[in-house]
Short mmCIF file of C-alpha atoms and ligand atoms in Angstrom, two decimals:
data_model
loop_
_atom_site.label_atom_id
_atom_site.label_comp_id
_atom_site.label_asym_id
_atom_site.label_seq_id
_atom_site.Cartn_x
_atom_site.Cartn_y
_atom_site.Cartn_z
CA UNK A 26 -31.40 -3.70 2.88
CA UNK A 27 -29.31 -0.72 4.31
CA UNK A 28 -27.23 -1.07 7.34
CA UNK A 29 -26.52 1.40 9.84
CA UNK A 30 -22.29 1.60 9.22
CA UNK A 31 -19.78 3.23 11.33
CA UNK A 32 -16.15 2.98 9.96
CA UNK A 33 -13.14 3.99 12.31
CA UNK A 34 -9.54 5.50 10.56
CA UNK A 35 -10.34 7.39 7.81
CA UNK A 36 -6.94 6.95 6.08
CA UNK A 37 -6.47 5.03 2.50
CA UNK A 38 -8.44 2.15 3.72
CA UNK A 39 -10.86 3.18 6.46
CA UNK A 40 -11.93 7.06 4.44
CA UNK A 41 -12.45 4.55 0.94
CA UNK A 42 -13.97 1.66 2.95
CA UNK A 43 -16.41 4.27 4.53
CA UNK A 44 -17.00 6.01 1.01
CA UNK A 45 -17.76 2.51 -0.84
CA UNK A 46 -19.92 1.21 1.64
CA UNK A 47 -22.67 4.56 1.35
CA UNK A 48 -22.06 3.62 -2.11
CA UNK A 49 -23.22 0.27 -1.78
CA UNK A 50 -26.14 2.03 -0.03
CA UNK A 51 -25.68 1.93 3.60
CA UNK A 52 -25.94 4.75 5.88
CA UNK A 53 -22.21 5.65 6.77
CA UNK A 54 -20.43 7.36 9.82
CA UNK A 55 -16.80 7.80 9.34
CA UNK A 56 -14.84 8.40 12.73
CA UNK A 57 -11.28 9.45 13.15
CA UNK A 58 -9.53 11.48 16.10
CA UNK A 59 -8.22 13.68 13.82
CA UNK A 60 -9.68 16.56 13.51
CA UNK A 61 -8.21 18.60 10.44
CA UNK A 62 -8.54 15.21 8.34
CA UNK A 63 -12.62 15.11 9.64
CA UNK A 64 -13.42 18.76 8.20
CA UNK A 65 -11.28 17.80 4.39
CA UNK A 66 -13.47 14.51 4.10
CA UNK A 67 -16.70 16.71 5.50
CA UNK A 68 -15.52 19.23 2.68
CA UNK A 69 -15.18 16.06 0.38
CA UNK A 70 -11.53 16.50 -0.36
CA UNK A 71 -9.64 13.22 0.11
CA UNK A 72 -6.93 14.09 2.24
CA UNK A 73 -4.67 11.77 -0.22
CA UNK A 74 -4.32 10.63 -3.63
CA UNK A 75 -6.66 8.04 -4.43
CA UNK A 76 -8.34 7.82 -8.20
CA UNK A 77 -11.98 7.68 -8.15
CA UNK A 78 -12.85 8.21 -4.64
CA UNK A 79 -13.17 11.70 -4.53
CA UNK A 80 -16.35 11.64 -6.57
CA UNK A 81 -17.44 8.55 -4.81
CA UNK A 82 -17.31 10.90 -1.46
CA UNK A 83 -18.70 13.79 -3.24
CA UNK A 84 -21.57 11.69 -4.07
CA UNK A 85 -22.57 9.85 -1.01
CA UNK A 86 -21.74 13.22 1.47
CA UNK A 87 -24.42 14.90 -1.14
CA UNK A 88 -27.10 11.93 -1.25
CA UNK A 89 -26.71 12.06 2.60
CA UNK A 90 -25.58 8.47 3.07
CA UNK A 91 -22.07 9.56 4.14
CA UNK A 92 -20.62 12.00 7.07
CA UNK A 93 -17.82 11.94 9.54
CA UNK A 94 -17.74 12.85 12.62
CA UNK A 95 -14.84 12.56 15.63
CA UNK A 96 -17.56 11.63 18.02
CA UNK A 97 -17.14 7.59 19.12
CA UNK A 98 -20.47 8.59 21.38
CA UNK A 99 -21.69 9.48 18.14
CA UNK A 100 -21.06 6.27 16.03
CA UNK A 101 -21.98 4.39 19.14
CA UNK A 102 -25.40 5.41 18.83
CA UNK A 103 -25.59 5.88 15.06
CA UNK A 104 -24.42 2.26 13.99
CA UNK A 105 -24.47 -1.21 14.85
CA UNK A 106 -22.31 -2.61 12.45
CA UNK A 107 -18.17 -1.24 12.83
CA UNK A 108 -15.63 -1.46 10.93
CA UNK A 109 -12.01 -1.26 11.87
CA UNK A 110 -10.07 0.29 9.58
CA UNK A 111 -6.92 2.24 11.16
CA UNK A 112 -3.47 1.68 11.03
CA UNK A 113 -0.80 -0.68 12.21
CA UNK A 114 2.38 0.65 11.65
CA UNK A 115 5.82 -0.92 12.41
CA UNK A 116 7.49 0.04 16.31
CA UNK A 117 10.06 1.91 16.41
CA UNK A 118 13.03 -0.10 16.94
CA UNK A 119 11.16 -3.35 15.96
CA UNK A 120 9.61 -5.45 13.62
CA UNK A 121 6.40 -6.04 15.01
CA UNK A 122 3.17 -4.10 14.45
CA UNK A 123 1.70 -1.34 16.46
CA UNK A 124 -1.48 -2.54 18.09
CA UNK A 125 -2.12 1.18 19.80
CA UNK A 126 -4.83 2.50 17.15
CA UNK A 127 -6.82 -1.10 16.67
CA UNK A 128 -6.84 -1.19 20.40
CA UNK A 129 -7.56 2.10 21.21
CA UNK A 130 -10.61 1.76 19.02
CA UNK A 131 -12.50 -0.96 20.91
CA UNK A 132 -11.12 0.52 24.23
CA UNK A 133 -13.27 3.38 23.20
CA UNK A 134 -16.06 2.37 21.27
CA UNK A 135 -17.46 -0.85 23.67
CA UNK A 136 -17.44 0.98 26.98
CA UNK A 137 -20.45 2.89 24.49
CA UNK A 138 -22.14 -0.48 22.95
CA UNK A 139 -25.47 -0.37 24.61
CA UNK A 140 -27.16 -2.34 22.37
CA UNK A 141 -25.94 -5.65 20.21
CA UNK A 142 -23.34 -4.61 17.52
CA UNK A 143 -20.51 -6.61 15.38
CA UNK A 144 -16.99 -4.92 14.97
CA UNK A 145 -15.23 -6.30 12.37
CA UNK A 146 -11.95 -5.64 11.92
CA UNK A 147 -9.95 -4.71 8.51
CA UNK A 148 -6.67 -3.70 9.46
CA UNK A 149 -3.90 -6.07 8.95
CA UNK A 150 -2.69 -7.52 12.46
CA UNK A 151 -1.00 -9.82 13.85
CA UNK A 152 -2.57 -13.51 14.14
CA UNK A 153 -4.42 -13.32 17.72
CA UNK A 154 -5.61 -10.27 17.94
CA UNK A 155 -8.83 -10.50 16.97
CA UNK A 156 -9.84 -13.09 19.77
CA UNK A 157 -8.16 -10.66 22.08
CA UNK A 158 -10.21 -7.59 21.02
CA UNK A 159 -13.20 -10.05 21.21
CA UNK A 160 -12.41 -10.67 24.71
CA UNK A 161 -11.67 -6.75 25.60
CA UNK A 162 -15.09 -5.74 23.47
CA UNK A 163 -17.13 -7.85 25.52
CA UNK A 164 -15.87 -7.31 29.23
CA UNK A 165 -16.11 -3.46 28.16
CA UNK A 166 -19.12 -3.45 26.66
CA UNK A 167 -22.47 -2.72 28.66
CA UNK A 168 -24.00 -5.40 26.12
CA UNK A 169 -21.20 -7.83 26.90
CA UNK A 170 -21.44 -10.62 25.09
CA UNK A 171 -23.94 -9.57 22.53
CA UNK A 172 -20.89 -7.68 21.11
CA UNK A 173 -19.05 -9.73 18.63
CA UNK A 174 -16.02 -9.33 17.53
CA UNK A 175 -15.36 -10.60 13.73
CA UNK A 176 -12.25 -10.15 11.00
CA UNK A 177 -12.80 -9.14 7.26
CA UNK A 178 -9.55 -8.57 6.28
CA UNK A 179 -8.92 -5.92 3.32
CA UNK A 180 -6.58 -6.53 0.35
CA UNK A 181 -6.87 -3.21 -1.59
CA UNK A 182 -4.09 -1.97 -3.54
CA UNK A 183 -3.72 1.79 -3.52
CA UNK A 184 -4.26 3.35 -6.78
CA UNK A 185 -7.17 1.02 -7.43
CA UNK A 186 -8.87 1.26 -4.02
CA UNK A 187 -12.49 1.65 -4.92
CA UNK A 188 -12.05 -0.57 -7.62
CA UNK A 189 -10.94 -3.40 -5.00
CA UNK A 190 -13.40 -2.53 -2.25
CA UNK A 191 -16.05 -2.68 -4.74
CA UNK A 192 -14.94 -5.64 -6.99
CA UNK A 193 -12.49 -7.78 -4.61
CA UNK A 194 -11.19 -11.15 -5.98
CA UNK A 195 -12.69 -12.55 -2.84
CA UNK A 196 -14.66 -11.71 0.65
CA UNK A 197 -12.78 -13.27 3.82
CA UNK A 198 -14.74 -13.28 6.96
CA UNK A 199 -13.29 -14.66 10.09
CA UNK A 200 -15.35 -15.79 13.12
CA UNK A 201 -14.99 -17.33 16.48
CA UNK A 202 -16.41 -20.88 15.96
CA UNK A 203 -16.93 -21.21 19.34
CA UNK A 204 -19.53 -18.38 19.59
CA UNK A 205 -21.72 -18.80 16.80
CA UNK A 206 -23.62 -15.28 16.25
CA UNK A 207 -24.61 -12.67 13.35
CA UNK A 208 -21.42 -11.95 12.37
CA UNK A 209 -22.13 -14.22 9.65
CA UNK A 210 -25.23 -12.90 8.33
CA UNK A 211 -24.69 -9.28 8.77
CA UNK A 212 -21.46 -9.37 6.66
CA UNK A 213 -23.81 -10.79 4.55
CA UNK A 214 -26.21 -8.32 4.34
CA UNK A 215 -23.89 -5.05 3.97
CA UNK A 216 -21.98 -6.86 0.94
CA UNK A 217 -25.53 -8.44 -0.45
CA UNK A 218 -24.79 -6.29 -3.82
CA UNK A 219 -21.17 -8.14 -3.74
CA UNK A 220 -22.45 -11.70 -3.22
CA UNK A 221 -25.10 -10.66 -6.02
CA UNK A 222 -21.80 -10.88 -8.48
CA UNK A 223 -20.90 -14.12 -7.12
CA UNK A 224 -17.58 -12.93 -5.58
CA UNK A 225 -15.91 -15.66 -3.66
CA UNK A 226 -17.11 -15.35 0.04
CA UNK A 227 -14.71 -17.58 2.56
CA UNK A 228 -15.67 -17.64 5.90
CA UNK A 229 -13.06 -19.38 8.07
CA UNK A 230 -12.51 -19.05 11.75
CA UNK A 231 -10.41 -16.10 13.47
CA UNK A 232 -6.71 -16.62 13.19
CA UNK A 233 -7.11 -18.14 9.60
CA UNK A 234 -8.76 -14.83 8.40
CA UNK A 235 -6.21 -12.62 10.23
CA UNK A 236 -3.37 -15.02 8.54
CA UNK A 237 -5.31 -15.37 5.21
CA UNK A 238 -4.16 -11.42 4.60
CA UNK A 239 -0.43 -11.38 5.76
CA UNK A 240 0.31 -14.85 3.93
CA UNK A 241 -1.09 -13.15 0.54
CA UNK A 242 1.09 -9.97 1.34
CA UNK A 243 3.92 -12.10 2.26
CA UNK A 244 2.96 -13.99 -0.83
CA UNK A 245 3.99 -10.94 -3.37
CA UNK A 246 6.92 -9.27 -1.62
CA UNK A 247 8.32 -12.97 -1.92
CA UNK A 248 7.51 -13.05 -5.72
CA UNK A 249 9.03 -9.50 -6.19
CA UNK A 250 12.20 -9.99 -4.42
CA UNK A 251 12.01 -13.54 -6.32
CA UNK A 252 12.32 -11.94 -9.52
CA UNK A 253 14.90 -9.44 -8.19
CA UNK A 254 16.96 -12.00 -7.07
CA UNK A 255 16.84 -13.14 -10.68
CA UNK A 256 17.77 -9.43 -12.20
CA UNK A 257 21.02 -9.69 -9.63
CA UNK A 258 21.60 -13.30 -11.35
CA UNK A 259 20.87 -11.51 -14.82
CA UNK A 260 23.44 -9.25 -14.82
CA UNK A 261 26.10 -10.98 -13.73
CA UNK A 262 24.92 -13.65 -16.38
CA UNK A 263 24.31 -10.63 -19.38
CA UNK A 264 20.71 -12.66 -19.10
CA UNK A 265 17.50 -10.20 -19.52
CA UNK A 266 15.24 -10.37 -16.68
CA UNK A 267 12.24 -8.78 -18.61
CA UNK A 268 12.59 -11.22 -21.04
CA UNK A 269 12.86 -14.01 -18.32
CA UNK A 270 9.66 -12.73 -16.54
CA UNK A 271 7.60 -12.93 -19.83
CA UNK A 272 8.70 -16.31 -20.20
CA UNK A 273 8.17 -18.21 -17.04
CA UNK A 274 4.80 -16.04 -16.23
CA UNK A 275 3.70 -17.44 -18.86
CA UNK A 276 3.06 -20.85 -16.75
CA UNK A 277 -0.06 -19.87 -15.38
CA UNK A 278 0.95 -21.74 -12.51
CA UNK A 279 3.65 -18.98 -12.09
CA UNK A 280 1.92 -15.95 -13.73
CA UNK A 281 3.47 -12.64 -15.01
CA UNK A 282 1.66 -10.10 -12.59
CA UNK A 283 4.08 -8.95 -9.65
CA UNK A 284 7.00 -9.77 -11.61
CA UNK A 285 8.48 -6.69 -12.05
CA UNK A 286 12.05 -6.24 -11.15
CA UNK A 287 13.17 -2.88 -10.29
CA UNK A 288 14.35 -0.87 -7.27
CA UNK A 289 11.59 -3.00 -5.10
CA UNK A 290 8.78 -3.05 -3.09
CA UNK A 291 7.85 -0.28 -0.72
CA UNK A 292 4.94 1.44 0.64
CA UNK A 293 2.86 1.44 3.75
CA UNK A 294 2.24 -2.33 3.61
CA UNK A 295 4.27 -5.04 1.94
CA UNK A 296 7.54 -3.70 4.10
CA UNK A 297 5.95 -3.93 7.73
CA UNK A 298 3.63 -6.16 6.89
CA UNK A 299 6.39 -9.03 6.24
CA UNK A 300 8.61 -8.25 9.36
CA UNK A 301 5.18 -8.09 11.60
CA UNK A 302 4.68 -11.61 10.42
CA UNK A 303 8.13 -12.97 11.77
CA UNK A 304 7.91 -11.46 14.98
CA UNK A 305 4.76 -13.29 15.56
CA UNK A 306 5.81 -16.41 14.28
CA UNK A 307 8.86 -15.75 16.46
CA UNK A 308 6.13 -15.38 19.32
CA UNK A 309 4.66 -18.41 18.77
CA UNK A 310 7.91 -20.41 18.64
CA UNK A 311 7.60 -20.66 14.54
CA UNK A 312 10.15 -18.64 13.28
CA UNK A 313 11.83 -21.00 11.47
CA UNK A 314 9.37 -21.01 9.37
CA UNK A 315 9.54 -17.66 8.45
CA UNK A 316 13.34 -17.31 7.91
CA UNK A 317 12.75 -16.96 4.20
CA UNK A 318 11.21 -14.04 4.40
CA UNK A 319 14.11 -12.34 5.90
CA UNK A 320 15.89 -12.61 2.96
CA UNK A 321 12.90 -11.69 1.04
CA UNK A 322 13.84 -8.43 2.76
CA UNK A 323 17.19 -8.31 2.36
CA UNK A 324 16.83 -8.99 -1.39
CA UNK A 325 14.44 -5.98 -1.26
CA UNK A 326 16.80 -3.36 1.18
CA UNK A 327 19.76 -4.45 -1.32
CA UNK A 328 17.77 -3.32 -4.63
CA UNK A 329 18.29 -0.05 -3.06
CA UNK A 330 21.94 -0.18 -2.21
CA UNK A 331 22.77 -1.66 -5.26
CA UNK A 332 21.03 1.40 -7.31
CA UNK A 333 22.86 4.00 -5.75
CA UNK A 334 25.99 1.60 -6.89
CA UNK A 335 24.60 1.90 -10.32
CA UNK A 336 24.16 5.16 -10.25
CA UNK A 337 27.64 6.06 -8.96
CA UNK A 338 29.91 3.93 -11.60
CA UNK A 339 27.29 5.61 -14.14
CA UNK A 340 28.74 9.31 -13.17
CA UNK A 341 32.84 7.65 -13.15
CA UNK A 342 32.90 6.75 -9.50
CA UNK A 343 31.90 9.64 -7.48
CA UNK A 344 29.07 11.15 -6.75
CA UNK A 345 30.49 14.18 -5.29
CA UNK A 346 29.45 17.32 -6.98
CA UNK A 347 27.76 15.54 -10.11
CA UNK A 348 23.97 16.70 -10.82
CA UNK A 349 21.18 13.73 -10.43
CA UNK A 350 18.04 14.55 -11.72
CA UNK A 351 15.42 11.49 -10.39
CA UNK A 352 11.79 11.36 -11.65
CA UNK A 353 9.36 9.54 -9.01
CA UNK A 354 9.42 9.70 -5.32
CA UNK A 355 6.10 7.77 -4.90
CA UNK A 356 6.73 3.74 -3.61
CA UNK A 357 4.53 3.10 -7.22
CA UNK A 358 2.51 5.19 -9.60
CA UNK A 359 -0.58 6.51 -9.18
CA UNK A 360 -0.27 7.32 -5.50
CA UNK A 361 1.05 9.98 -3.57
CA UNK A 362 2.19 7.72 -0.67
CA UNK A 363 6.03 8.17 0.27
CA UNK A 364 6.01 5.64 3.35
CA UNK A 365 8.91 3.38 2.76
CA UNK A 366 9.56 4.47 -1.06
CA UNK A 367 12.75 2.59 -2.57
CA UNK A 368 12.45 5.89 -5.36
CA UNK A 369 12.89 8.31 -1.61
CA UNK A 370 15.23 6.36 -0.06
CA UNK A 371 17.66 6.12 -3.15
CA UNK A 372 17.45 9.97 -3.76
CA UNK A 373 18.21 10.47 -0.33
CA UNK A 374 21.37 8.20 -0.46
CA UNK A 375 22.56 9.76 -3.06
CA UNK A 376 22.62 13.18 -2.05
CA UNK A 377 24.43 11.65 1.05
CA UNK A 378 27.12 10.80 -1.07
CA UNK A 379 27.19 14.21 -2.14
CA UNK A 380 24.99 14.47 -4.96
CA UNK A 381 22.82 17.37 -5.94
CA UNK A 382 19.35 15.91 -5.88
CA UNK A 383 16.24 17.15 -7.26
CA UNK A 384 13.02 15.28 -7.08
CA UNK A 385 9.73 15.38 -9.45
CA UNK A 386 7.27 13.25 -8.87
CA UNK A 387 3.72 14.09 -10.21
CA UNK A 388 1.97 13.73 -7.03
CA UNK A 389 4.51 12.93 -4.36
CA UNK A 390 6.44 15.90 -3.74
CA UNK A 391 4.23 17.66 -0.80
CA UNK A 392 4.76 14.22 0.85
CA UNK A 393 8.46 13.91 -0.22
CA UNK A 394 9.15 17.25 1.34
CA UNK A 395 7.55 16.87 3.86
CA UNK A 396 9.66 13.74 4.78
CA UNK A 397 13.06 14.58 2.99
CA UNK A 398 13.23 18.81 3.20
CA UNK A 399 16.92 19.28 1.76
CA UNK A 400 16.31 17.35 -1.44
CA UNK A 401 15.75 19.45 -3.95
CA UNK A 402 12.14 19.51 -6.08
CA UNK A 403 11.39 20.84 -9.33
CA UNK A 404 7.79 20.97 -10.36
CA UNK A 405 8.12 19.21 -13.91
CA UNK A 406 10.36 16.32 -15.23
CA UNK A 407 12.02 18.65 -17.46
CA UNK A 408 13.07 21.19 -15.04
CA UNK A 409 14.49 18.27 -12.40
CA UNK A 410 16.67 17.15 -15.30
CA UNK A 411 18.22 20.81 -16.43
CA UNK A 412 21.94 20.32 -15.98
CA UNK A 413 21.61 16.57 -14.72
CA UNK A 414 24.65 14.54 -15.08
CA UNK A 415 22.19 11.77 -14.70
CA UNK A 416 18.03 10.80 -14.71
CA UNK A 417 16.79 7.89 -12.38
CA UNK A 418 13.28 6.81 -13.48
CA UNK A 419 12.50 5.22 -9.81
CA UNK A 420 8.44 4.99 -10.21
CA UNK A 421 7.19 3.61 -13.21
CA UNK A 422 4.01 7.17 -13.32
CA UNK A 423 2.79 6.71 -17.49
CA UNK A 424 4.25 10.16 -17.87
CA UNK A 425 7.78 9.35 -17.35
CA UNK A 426 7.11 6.50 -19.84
CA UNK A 427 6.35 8.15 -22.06
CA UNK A 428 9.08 11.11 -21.96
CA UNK A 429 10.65 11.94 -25.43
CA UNK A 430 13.94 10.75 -24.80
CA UNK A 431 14.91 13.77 -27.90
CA UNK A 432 13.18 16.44 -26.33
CA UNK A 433 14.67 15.74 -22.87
CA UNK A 434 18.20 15.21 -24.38
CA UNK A 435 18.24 19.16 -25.13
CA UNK A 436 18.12 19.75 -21.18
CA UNK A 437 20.48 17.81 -19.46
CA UNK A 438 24.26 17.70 -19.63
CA UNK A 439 25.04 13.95 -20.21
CA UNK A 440 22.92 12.02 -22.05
CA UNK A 441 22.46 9.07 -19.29
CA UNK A 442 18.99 7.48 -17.80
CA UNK A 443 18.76 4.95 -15.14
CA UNK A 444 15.75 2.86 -15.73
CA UNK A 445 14.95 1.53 -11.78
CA UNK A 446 11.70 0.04 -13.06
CA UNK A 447 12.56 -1.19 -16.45
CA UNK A 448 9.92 0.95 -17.65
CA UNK A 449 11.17 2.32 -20.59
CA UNK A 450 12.17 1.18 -23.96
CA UNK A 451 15.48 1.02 -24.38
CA UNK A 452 15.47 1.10 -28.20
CA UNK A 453 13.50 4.00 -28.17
CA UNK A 454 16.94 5.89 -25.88
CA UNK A 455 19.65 4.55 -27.20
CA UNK A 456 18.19 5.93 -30.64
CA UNK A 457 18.47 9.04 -29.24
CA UNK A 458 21.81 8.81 -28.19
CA UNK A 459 21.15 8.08 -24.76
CA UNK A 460 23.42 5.94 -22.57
CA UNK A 461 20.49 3.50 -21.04
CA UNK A 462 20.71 1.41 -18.38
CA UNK A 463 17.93 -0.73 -16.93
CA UNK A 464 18.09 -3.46 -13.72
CA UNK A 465 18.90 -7.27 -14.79
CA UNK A 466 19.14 -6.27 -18.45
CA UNK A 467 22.56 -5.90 -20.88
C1 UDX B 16 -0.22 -4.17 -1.20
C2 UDX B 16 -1.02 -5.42 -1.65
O1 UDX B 16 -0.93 -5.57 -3.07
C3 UDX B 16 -2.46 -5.28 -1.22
O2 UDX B 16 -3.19 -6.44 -1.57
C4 UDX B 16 -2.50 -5.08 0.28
O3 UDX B 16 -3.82 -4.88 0.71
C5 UDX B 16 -1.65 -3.88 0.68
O4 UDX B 16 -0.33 -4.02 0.19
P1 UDX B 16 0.03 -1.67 -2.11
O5 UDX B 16 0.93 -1.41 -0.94
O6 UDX B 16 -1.00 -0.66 -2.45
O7 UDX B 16 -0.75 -3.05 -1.90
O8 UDX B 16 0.99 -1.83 -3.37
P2 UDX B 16 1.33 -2.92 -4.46
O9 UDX B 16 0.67 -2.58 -5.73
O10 UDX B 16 1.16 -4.28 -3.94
O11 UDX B 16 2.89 -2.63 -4.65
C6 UDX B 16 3.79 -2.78 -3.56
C7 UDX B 16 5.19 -2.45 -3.96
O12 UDX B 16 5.74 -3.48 -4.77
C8 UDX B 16 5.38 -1.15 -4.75
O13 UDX B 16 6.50 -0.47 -4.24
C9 UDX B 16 5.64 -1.62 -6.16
O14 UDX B 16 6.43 -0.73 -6.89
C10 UDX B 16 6.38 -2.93 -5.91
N1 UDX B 16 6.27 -3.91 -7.02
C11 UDX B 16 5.07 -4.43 -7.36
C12 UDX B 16 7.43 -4.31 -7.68
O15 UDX B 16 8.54 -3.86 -7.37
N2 UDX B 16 7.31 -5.22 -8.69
C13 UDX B 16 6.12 -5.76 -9.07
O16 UDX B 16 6.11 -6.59 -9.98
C14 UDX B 16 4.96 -5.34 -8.37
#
């Protein structure tokens, strides 16, 4: 059975969310207040790098199942079934989230609910919110309380977006206990095809849901700045971090996935998402409980520091004047997202420290420039290394793996790489005459 969607943000999770649901066979609005990113999505251009969801937009816009529209009186009157899917980014000068856009959504939308509807919301928040916006949605609302207010939080990695919207590992639903309605059974409906391939569906009450995603987030940056921790302990022990991660992940109770050591985690999520979970806990008097995870991010901030270390004892001890060529600017491959990028950050240090700088990254560099204008970009990995006194592989993209350390040797002027990902083979350089140094490995 088709339901009658609307889906507010169109960014990486609200424009796919919108996409996969026509997919799925429902009949889609997508809202967003901005304008310019409306008429790209109407044009079916994804206003951002995202694999696969351009012809998943192409084909829903064409089958008629999908459009957008900036008009909340609009998706008021088209749907009764919302989605929340904008951002929450960090305040300025603090770690907690930025409720503005999640709020300014039901401030809008329920003051136009004339007949019963269920918002649920994806975006990652803080643990409360959702029985707040409950509260808000129904004294708005001209419905009142036949507008629920439910949470279905999203876990989808960039890069594999559709992939995880369509296939999750699991389907969380949170909902107030207290007021038993259809939140239930209308989740169930729009995700029928999902439950159909006996994906895990949890349905737990509000704050568990809204905790259920920034545990699992706070979850991996934990294991990555675990296994960093470990590449710190590695070289000052001559020990081999890849090595070690192929051994203990091989506990399944452990597991080898999201233990990669490297220049650590960035990106529009894991970062905020971690220091928006200790200022709540600090809100509800339960921040001792979540001192860990401030060195989880301090492990993670020093990966950075520590490369630009690297990289300066690498060139004899100064930076000043040398050449630094550094391939990848995206926070991980296959995305063109530069929000919090350890690869950005440590180019930008560098040329602090007086370093000519030039950037490639394969999709990153309208972003990057955007963001960091005096860095220098070249538009292919060989022409950012021409001259370089030193390479910095900072994002792990396939096509800097598989660079032929020979070919590239012709172009620079010392023969040195920087491996921030360990995502090369060191055999395979040093062959070639190349000076190679990876992170937590002799
Ligand atoms: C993350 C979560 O994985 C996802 O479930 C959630 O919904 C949003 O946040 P994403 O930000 O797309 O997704 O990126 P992810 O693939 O998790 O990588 C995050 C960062 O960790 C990247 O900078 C990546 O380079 C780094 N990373 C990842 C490591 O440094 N080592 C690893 O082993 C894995």
């Amino acid at each position: 059975m088709s339901s009658r969607i609307a889906v507010f943000g169109t960014g990486y999770l609200g424009a796919t969310h919108a996409a996969c649901m026509a997919e799925l066979g429902h009949d889609v609005v997508g809202v967003d207040v901005d304008a310019a990113k409306i008429s790209k999505l109407e044009a079916g251009e994804v206003p951002f790098y995202e694999p696969g969801l351009e012809e998943v937009l192409k084909r829903n816009l064409s089958s008629g199942r999908l459009r957008f529209t900036s008009s909340y009186k609009d998706a008021a009157e088209h749907a009764d079934v919302h989605f929340i899917g904008v951002g929450t980014p960090q305040k300025k000068g603090e770690y907690a989230a930025d409720l503005t856009y999640v709020d300014a959504v039901v401030e809008q939308l329920a003051p136009l609910l004339t007949k019963p509807a269920v918002i649920y919301g994806k975006s990652t928040v803080p643990v409360g919110t959702a029985q707040r916006l409950g509260e808000l949605a129904r004294r708005l609302a001209p419905v009142g309380d036949e507008v629920e207010v439910a949470w279905n939080p999203e876990f989808l990695r960039e890069g594999y977006a559709v992939e995880d919207t369509l296939h999750p590992d699991r389907l969380v639903l949170g909902v107030d206990p207290k007021r038993p309605g259809r939140a239930e059974s209308v989740a169930r409906e729009v995700y029928a095809q999902l439950l159909d391939e006996e994906i895990p569906f949890l349905v737990t009450d509000l704050p568990t849901a809204e905790l259920v995603k920034t545990a699992a987030n706070a979850f991996l940056a934990t294991k990555i700045s675990f296994i960093n921790a470990m590449a710190e302990v590695c070289d000052a022990a001559g020990a081999d971090v890849t090595v070690l991660a192929d051994a203990i992940g091989r506990d399944a109770r452990i597991g080898r996935r999201f233990l990669n050591a490297g220049i650590g985690f960035g990106g529009g999520c894991l970062p905020k998402d971690i220091r928006a979970f200790m200022a709540r806990a600090g809100e509800l008097g339960a921040d001792q409980a979540l001192t860990f995870l401030r060195e989880v991010d301090n492990i993670n901030m020093r990966r950075r520091t520590q490369m630009v270390e690297h990289v300066r004892e690498a060139v004899g001890g100064s930076l000043l004047g040398t050449r630094v060529a550094v391939l990848g600017a995206a926070f991980k491959p296959d995305s063109d997202d530069v929000r919090d990028s350890p690869a950005l950050n440590v180019a930008g240090q560098i040329q602090l420290q007086g370093a000519a700088v030039t950037v490639y990254d394969p999709r990153a560099i309208e972003n990057s420039r955007a963001l960091f204008p005096t860095l220098n970009y070249a538009t292919s990995a060989i022409e950012a290394c021409v001259g370089a006194d030193v390479v910095l592989v900072l994002t792990e993209w396939k096509e800097f793996r598989e660079i032929e350390p020979d070919l590239l040797a012709k172009h620079v002027r010392e023969r040195r790489v920087l491996d921030g990902r360990n995502c090369l083979n060191p055999v395979r350089w040093r062959t070639a005459g190349w000076d190679y140094r990876g992170v937590g490995r002799p």
